[in-house]
PDB file of C-alpha atoms in Angstrom:
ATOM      1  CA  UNK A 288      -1.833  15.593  -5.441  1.00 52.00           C
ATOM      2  CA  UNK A 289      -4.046  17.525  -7.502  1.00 56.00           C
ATOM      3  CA  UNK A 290      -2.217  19.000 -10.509  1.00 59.00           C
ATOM      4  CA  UNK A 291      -2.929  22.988 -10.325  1.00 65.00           C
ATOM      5  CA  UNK A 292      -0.785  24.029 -12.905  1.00 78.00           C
ATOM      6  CA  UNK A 293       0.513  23.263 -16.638  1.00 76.00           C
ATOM      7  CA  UNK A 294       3.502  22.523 -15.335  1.00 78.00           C
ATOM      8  CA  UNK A 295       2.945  20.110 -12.785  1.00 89.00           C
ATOM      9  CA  UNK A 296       0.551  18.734 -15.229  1.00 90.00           C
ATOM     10  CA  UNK A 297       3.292  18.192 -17.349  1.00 92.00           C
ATOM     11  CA  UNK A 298       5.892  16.889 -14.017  1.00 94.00           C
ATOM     12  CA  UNK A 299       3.148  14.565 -13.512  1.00 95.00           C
ATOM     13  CA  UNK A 300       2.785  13.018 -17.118  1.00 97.00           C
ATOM     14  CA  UNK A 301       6.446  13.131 -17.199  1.00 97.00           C
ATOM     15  CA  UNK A 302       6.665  10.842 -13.912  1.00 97.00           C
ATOM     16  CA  UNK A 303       4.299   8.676 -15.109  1.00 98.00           C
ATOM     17  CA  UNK A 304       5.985   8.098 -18.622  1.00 98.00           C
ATOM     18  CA  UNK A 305       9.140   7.790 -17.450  1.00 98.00           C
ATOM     19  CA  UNK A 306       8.227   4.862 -14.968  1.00 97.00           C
ATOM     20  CA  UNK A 307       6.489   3.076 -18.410  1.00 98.00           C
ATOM     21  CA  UNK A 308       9.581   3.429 -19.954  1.00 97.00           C
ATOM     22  CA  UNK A 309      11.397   2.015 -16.909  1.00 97.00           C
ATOM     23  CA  UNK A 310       9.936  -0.993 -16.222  1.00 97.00           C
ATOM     24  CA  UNK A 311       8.625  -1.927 -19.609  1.00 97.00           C
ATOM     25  CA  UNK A 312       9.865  -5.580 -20.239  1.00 93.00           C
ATOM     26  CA  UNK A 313      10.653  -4.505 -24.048  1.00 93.00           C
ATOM     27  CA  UNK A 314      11.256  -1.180 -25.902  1.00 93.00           C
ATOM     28  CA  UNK A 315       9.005  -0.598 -28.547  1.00 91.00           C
ATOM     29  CA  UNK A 316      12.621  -0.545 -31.141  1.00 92.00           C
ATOM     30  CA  UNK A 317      13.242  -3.544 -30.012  1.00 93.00           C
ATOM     31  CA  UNK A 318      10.325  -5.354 -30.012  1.00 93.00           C
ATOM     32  CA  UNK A 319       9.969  -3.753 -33.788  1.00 91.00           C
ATOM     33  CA  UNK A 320      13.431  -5.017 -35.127  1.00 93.00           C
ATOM     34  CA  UNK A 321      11.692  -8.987 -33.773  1.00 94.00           C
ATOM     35  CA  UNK A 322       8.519  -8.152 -35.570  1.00 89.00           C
ATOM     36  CA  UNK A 323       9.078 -11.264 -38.328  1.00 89.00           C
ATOM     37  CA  UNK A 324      10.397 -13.645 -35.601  1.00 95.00           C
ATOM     38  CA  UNK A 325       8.294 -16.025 -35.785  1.00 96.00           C
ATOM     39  CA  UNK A 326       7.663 -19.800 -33.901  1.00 97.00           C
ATOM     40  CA  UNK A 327       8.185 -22.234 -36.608  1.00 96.00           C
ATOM     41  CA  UNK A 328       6.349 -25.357 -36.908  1.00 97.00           C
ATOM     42  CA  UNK A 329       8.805 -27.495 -34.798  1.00 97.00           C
ATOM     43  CA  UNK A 330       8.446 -24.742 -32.076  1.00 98.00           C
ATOM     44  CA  UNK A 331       4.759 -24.710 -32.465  1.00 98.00           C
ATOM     45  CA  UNK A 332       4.270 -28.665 -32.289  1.00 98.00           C
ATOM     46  CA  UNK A 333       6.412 -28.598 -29.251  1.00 98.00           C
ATOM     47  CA  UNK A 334       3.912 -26.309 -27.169  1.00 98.00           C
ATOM     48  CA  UNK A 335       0.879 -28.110 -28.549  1.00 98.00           C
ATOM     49  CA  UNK A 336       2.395 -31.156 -27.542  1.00 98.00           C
ATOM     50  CA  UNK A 337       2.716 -29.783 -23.582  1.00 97.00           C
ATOM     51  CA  UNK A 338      -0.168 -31.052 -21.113  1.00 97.00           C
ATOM     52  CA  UNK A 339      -2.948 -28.578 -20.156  1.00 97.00           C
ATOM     53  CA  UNK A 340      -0.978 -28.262 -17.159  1.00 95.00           C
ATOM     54  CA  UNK A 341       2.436 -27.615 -18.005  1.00 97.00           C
ATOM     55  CA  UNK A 342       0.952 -24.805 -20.358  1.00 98.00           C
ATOM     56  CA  UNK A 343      -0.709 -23.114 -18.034  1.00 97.00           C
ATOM     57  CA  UNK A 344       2.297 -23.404 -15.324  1.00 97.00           C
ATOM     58  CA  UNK A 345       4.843 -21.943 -18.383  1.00 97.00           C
ATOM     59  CA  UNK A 346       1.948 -18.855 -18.693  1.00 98.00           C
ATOM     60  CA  UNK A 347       1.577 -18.357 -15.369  1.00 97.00           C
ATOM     61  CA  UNK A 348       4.844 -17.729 -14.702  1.00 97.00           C
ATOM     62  CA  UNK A 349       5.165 -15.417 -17.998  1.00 97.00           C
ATOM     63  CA  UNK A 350       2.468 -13.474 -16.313  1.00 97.00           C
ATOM     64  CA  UNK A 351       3.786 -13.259 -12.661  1.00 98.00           C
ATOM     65  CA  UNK A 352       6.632 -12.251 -14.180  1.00 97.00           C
ATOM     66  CA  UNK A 353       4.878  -9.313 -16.331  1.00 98.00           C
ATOM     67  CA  UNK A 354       2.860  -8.389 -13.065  1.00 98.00           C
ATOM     68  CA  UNK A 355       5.978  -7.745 -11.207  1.00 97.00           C
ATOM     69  CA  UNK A 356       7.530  -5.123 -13.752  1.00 98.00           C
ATOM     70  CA  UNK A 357       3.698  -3.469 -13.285  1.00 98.00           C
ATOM     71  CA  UNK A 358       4.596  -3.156  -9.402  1.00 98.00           C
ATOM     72  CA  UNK A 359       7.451  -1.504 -10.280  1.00 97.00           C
ATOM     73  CA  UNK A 360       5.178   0.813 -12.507  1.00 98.00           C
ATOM     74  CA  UNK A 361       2.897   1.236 -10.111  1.00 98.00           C
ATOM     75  CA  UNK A 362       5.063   2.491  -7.137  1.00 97.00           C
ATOM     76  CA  UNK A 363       6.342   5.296  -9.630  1.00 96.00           C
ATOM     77  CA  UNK A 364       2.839   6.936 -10.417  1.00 97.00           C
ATOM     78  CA  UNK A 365       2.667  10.327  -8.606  1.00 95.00           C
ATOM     79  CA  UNK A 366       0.405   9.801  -5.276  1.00 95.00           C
ATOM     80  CA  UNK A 367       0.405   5.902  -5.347  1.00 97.00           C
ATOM     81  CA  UNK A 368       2.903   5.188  -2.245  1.00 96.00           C
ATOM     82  CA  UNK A 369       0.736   8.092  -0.773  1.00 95.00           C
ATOM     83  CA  UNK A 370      -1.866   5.625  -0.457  1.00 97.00           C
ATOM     84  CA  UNK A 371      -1.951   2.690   2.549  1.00 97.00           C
ATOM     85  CA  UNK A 372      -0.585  -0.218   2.018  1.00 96.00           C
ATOM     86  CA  UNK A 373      -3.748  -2.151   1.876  1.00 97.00           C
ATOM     87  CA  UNK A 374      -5.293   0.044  -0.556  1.00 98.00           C
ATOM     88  CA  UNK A 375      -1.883   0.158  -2.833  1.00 98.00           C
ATOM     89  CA  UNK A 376      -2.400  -3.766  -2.271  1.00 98.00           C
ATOM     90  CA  UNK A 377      -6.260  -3.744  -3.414  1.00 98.00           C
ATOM     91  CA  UNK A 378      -5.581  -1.803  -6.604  1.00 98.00           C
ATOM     92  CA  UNK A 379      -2.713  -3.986  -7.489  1.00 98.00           C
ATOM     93  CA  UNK A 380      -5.408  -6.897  -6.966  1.00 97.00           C
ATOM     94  CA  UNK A 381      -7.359  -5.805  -9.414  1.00 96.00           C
ATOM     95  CA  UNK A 382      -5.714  -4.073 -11.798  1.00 98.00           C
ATOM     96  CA  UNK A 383      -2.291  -5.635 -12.291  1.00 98.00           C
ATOM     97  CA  UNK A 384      -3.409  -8.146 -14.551  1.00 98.00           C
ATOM     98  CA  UNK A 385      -5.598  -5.487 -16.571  1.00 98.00           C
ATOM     99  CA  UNK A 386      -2.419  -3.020 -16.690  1.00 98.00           C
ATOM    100  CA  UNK A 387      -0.652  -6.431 -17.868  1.00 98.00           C
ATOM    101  CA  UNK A 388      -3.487  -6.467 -20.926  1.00 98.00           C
ATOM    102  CA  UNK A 389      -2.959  -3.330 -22.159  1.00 98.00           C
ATOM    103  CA  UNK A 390       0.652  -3.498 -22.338  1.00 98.00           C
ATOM    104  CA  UNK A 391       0.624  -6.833 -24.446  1.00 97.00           C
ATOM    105  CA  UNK A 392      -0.862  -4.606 -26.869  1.00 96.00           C
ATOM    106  CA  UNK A 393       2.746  -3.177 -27.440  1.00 96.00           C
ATOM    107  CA  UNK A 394       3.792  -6.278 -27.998  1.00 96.00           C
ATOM    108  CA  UNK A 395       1.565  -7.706 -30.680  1.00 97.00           C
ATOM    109  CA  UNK A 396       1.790  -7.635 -34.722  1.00 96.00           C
ATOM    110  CA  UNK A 397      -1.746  -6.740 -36.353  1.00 96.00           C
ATOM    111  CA  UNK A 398      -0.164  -8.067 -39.811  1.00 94.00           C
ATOM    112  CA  UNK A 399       0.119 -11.112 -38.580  1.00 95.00           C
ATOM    113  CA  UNK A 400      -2.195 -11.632 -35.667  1.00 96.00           C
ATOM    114  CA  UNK A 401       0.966 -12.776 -33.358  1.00 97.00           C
ATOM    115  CA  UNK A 402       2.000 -11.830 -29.955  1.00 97.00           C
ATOM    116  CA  UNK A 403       6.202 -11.811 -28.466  1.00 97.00           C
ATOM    117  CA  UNK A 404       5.877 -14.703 -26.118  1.00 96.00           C
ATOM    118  CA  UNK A 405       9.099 -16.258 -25.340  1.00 95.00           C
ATOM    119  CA  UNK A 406      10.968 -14.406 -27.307  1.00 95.00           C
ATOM    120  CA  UNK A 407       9.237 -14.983 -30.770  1.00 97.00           C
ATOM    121  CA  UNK A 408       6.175 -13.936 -32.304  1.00 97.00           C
ATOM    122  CA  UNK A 409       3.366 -16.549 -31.328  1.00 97.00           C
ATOM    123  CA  UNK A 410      -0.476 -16.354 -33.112  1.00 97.00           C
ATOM    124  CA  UNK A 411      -3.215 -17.931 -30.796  1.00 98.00           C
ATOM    125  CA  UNK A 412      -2.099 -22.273 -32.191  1.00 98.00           C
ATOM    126  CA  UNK A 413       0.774 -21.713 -29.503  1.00 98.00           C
ATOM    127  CA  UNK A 414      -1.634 -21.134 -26.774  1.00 98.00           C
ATOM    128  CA  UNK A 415      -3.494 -24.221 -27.873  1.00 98.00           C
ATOM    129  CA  UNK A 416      -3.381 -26.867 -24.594  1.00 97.00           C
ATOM    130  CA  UNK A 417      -4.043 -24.211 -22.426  1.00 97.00           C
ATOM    131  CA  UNK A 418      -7.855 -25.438 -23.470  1.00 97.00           C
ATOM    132  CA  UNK A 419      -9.034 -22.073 -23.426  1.00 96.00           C
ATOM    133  CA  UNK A 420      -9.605 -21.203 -26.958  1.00 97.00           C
ATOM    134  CA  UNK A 421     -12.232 -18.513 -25.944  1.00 97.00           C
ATOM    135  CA  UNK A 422     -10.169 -17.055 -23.578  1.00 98.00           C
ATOM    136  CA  UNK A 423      -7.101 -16.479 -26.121  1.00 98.00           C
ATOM    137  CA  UNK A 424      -9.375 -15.034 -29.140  1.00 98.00           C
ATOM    138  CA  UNK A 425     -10.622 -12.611 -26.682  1.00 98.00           C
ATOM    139  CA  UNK A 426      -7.340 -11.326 -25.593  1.00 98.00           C
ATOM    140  CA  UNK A 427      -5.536 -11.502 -29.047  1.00 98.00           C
ATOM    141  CA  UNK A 428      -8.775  -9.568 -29.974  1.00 98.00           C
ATOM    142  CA  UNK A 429      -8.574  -6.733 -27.436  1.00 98.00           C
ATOM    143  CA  UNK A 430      -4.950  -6.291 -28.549  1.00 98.00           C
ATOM    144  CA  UNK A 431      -6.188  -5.766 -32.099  1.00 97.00           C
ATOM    145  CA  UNK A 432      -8.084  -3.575 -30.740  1.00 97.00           C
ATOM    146  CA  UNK A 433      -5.881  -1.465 -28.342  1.00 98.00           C
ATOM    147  CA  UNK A 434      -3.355  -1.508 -31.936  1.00 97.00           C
ATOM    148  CA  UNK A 435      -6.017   0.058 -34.225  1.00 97.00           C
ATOM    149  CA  UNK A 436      -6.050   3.050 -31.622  1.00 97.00           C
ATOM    150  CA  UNK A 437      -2.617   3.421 -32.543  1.00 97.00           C
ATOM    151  CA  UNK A 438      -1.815   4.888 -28.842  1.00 97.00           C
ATOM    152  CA  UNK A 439       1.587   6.937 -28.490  1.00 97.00           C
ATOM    153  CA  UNK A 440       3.989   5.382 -25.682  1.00 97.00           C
ATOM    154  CA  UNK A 441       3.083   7.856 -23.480  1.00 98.00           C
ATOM    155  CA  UNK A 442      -0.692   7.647 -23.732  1.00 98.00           C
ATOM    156  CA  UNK A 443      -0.233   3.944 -23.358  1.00 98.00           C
ATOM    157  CA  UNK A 444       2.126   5.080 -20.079  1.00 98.00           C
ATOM    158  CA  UNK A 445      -1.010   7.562 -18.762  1.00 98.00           C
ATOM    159  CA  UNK A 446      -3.933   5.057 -19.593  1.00 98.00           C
ATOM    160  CA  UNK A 447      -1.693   2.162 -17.963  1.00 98.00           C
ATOM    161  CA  UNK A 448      -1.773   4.307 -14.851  1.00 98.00           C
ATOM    162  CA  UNK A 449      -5.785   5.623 -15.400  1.00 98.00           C
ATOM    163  CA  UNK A 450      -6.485   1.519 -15.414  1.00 98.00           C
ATOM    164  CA  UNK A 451      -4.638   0.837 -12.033  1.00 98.00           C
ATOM    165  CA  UNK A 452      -5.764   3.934 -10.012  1.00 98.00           C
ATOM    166  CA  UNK A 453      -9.436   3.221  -9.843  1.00 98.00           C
ATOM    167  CA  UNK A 454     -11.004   4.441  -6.710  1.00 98.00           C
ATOM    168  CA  UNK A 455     -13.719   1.797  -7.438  1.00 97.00           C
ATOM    169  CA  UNK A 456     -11.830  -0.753  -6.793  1.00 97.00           C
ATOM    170  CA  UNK A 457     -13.494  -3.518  -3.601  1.00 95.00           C
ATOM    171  CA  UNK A 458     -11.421  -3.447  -0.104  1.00 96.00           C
ATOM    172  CA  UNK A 459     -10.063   0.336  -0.240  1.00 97.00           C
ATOM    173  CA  UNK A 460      -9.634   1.755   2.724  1.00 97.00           C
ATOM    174  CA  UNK A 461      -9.343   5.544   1.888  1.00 97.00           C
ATOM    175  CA  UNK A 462     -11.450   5.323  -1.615  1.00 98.00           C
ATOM    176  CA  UNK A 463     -11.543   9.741  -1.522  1.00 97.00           C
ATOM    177  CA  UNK A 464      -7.512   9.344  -1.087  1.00 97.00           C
ATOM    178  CA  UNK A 465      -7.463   7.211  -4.112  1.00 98.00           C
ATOM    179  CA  UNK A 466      -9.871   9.333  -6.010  1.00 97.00           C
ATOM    180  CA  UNK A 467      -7.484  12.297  -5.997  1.00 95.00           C
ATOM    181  CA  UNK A 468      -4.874  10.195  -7.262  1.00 96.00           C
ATOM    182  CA  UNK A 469      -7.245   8.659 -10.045  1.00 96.00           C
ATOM    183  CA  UNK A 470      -8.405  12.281 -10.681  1.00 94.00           C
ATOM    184  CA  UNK A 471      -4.984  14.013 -11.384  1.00 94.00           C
ATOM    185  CA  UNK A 472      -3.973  11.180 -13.589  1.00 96.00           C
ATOM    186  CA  UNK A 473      -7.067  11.515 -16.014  1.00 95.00           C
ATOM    187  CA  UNK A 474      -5.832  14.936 -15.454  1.00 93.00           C
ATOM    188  CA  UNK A 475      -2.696  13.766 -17.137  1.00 95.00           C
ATOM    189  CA  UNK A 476      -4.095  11.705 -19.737  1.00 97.00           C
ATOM    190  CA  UNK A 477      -6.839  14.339 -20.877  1.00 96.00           C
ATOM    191  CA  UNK A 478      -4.047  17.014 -21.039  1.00 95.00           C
ATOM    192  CA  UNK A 479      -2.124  14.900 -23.181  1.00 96.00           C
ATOM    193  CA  UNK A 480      -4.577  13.721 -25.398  1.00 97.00           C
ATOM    194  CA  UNK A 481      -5.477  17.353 -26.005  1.00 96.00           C
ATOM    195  CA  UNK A 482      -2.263  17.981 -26.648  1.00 95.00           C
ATOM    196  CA  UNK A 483      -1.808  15.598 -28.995  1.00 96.00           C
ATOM    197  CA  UNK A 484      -5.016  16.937 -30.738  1.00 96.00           C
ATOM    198  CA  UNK A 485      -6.830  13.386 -29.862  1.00 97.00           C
ATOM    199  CA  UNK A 486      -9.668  14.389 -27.551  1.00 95.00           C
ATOM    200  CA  UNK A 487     -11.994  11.910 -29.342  1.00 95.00           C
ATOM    201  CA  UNK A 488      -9.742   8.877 -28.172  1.00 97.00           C
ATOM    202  CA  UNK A 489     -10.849   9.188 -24.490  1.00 96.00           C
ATOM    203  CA  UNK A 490     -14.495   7.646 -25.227  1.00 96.00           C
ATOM    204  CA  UNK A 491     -12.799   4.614 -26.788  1.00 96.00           C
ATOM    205  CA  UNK A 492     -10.477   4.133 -24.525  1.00 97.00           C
ATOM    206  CA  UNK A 493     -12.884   4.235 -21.708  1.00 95.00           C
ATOM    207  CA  UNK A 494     -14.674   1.620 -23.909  1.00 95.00           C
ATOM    208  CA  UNK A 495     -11.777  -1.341 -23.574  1.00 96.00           C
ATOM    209  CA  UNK A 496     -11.832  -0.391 -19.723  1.00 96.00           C
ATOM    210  CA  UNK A 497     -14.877  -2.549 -20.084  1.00 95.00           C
ATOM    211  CA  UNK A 498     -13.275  -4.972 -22.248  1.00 97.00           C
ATOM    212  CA  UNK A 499     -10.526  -5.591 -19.875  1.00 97.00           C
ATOM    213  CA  UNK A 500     -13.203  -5.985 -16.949  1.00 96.00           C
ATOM    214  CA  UNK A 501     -14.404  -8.717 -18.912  1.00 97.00           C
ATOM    215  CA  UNK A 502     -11.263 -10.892 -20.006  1.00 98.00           C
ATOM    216  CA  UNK A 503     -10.270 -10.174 -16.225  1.00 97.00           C
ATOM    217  CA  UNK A 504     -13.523 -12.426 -15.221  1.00 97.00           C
ATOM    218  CA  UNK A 505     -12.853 -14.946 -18.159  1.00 97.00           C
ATOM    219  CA  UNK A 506      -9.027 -15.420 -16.875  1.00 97.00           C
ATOM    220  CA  UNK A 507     -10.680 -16.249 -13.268  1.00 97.00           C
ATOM    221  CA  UNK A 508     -12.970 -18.392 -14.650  1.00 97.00           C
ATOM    222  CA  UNK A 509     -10.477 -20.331 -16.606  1.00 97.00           C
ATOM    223  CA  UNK A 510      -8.406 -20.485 -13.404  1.00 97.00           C
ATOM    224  CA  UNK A 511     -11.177 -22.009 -11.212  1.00 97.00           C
ATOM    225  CA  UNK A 512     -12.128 -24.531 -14.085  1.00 97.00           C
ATOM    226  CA  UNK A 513      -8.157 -25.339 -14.278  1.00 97.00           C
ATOM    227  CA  UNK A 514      -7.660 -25.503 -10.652  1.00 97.00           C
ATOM    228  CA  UNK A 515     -10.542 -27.619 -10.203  1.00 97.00           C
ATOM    229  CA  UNK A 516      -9.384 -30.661 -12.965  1.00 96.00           C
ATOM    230  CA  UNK A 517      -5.333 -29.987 -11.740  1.00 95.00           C
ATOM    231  CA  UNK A 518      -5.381 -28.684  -8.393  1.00 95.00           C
ATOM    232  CA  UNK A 519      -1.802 -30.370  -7.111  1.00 94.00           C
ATOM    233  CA  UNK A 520      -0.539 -27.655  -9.926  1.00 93.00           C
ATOM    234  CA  UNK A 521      -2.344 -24.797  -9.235  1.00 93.00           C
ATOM    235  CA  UNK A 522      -1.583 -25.393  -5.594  1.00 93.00           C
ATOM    236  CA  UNK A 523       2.361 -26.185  -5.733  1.00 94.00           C
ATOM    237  CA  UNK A 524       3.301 -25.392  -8.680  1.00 94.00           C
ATOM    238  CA  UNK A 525       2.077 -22.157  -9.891  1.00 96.00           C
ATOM    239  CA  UNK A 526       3.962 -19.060  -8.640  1.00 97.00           C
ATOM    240  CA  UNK A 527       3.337 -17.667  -5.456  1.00 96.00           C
ATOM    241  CA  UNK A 528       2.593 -14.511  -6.264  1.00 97.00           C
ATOM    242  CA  UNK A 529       0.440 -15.643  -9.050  1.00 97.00           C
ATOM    243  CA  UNK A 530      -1.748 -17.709  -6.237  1.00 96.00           C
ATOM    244  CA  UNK A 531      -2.262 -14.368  -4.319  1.00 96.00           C
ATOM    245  CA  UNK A 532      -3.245 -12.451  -6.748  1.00 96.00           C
ATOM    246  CA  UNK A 533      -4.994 -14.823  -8.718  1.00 94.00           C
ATOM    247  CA  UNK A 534      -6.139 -17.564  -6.614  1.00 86.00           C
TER     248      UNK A 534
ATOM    249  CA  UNK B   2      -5.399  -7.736   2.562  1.00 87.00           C
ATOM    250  CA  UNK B   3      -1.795  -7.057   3.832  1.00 85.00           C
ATOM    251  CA  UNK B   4      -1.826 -10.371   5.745  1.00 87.00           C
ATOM    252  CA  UNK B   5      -2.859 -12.669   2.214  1.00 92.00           C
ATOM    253  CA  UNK B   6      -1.003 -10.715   0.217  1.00 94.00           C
ATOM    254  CA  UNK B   7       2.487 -11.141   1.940  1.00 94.00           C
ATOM    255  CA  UNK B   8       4.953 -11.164  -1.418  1.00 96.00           C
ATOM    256  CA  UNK B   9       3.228  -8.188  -3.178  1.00 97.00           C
ATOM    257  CA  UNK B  10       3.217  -6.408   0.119  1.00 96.00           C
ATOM    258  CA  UNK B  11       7.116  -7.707   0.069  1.00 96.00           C
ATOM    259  CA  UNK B  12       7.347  -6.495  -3.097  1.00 96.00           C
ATOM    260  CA  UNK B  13       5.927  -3.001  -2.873  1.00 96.00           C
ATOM    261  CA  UNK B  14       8.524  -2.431   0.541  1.00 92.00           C
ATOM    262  CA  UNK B  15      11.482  -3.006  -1.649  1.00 87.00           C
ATOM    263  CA  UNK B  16      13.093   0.158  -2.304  1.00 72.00           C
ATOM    264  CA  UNK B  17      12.892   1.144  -6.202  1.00 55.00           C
ATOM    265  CA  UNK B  18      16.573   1.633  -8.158  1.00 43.00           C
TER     266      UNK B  18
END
């Protein structure tokens, strides 16, 4: 597991860019030729006009649907299907929705302050009866954020991968097991970043690990409030996979 | 976990294309 050479260094970053690439939703061209696609009002009115629950059954199902291609991701990473089940399980848990995070970032327009949602370009008003204002500033926020780093696609790929295998992670089994695997890809992402003559970008990117740690807790929080005021939805309506993970 | 987690453990048995 443990990278011993440049050249499995470089088989490993390869792997793990090449399963990015894969099971990314969007390519970065294409996302770029939508970039001015914009809601118009209409469209805007029309989710405003949704009930706090219908909103947050349309988002939940956008985001069980981006946690699935991060499964896919995940079971590509060199070492990962290595691990047990219930510790491949545990980091998905955890992690899916903060691998989910940093790849909205890709899809988000600092001009503009708009994110692709639905297949347009949508600022923080379309997001509006979720009733979670906070919630929404804070993610559009950390995108900004991730943007200004101006991350390649493959150090997005290798800090993807650095965010899911995290041997301190609750309920894992063999946590030395998955601290190999977490080692050789910071292995990975350190080699790259030195390669790319960016050394100084590993401090700030450890920096939004906290960041996502915290809109992770917000999204829960937001869930248990929403679950709590509409609980026939969140219990029949909302994806299943979204209610395991989530719930 | 592998018992409350039935669809991602369904998920992460499917072979990959």
């Amino acid at each position: 597991l443990y990278p011993h050479s440049l050249r499995n260094i470089d088989e490993l970053c390869a792997s793990i860019v090449r399963s990015h690439r894969e099971t990314s939703q969007y390519r970065v061209e294409e996302l770029h030729a939508l970039r001015w696609k914009l809601f118009n009002r209409e469209e805007i009115q029309a989710y405003q006009s949704k009930s706090v629950d219908e909103m947050w059954q349309h988002c939940a199902i956008r985001l069980t649907e981006a946690v699935q291609y991060v499964v896919e991701f995940a079971k590509h990473i060199p070492g990962f299907r290595m691990l047990s089940q219930n510790d491949q399980i545990a980091l998905l848990k955890t992690g899916s929705m903060e691998v989910v995070l940093v790849r909205m970032s890709r899809l988000f327009n600092t001009e503009n302050n708009t994110v692709f949602f639905d297949g347009k370009f949508a600022g923080t008003e379309v997001f509006k009866s979720l009733a979670c204002g906070d919630l929404i500033t804070a993610v559009f926020d950390f995108a900004h954020g991730m943007c200004a780093l101006k991350l390649t696609e493959q150090q997005i790929a290798l800090f993807s991968a650095l965010v899911l295998i995290n041997a301190d992670r609750p309920c894992l089994e063999d946590k030395g097991r998955v601290q190999r695997v977490q080692r050789s890809v910071e292995f990975g992402l350190t080699h790259i970043l030195h390669r790319d003559n960016q050394e100084s970008l590993m401090h700030k990117l450890y920096q939004r690990v906290a960041v996502l740690r915290s809109l992770c807790s917000l999204h829960m929080e937001k869930l248990r409030w929403f679950s709590q005021r509409y609980p026939l939805t969140a219990h029949s309506l909302f994806p299943p996979l979204y209610k395991e993970l989530f719930a | 976990l592998k018992e409350k987690h039935k669809i991602l453990h369904q998920l992460l048995q499917n072979s990959t294309s």
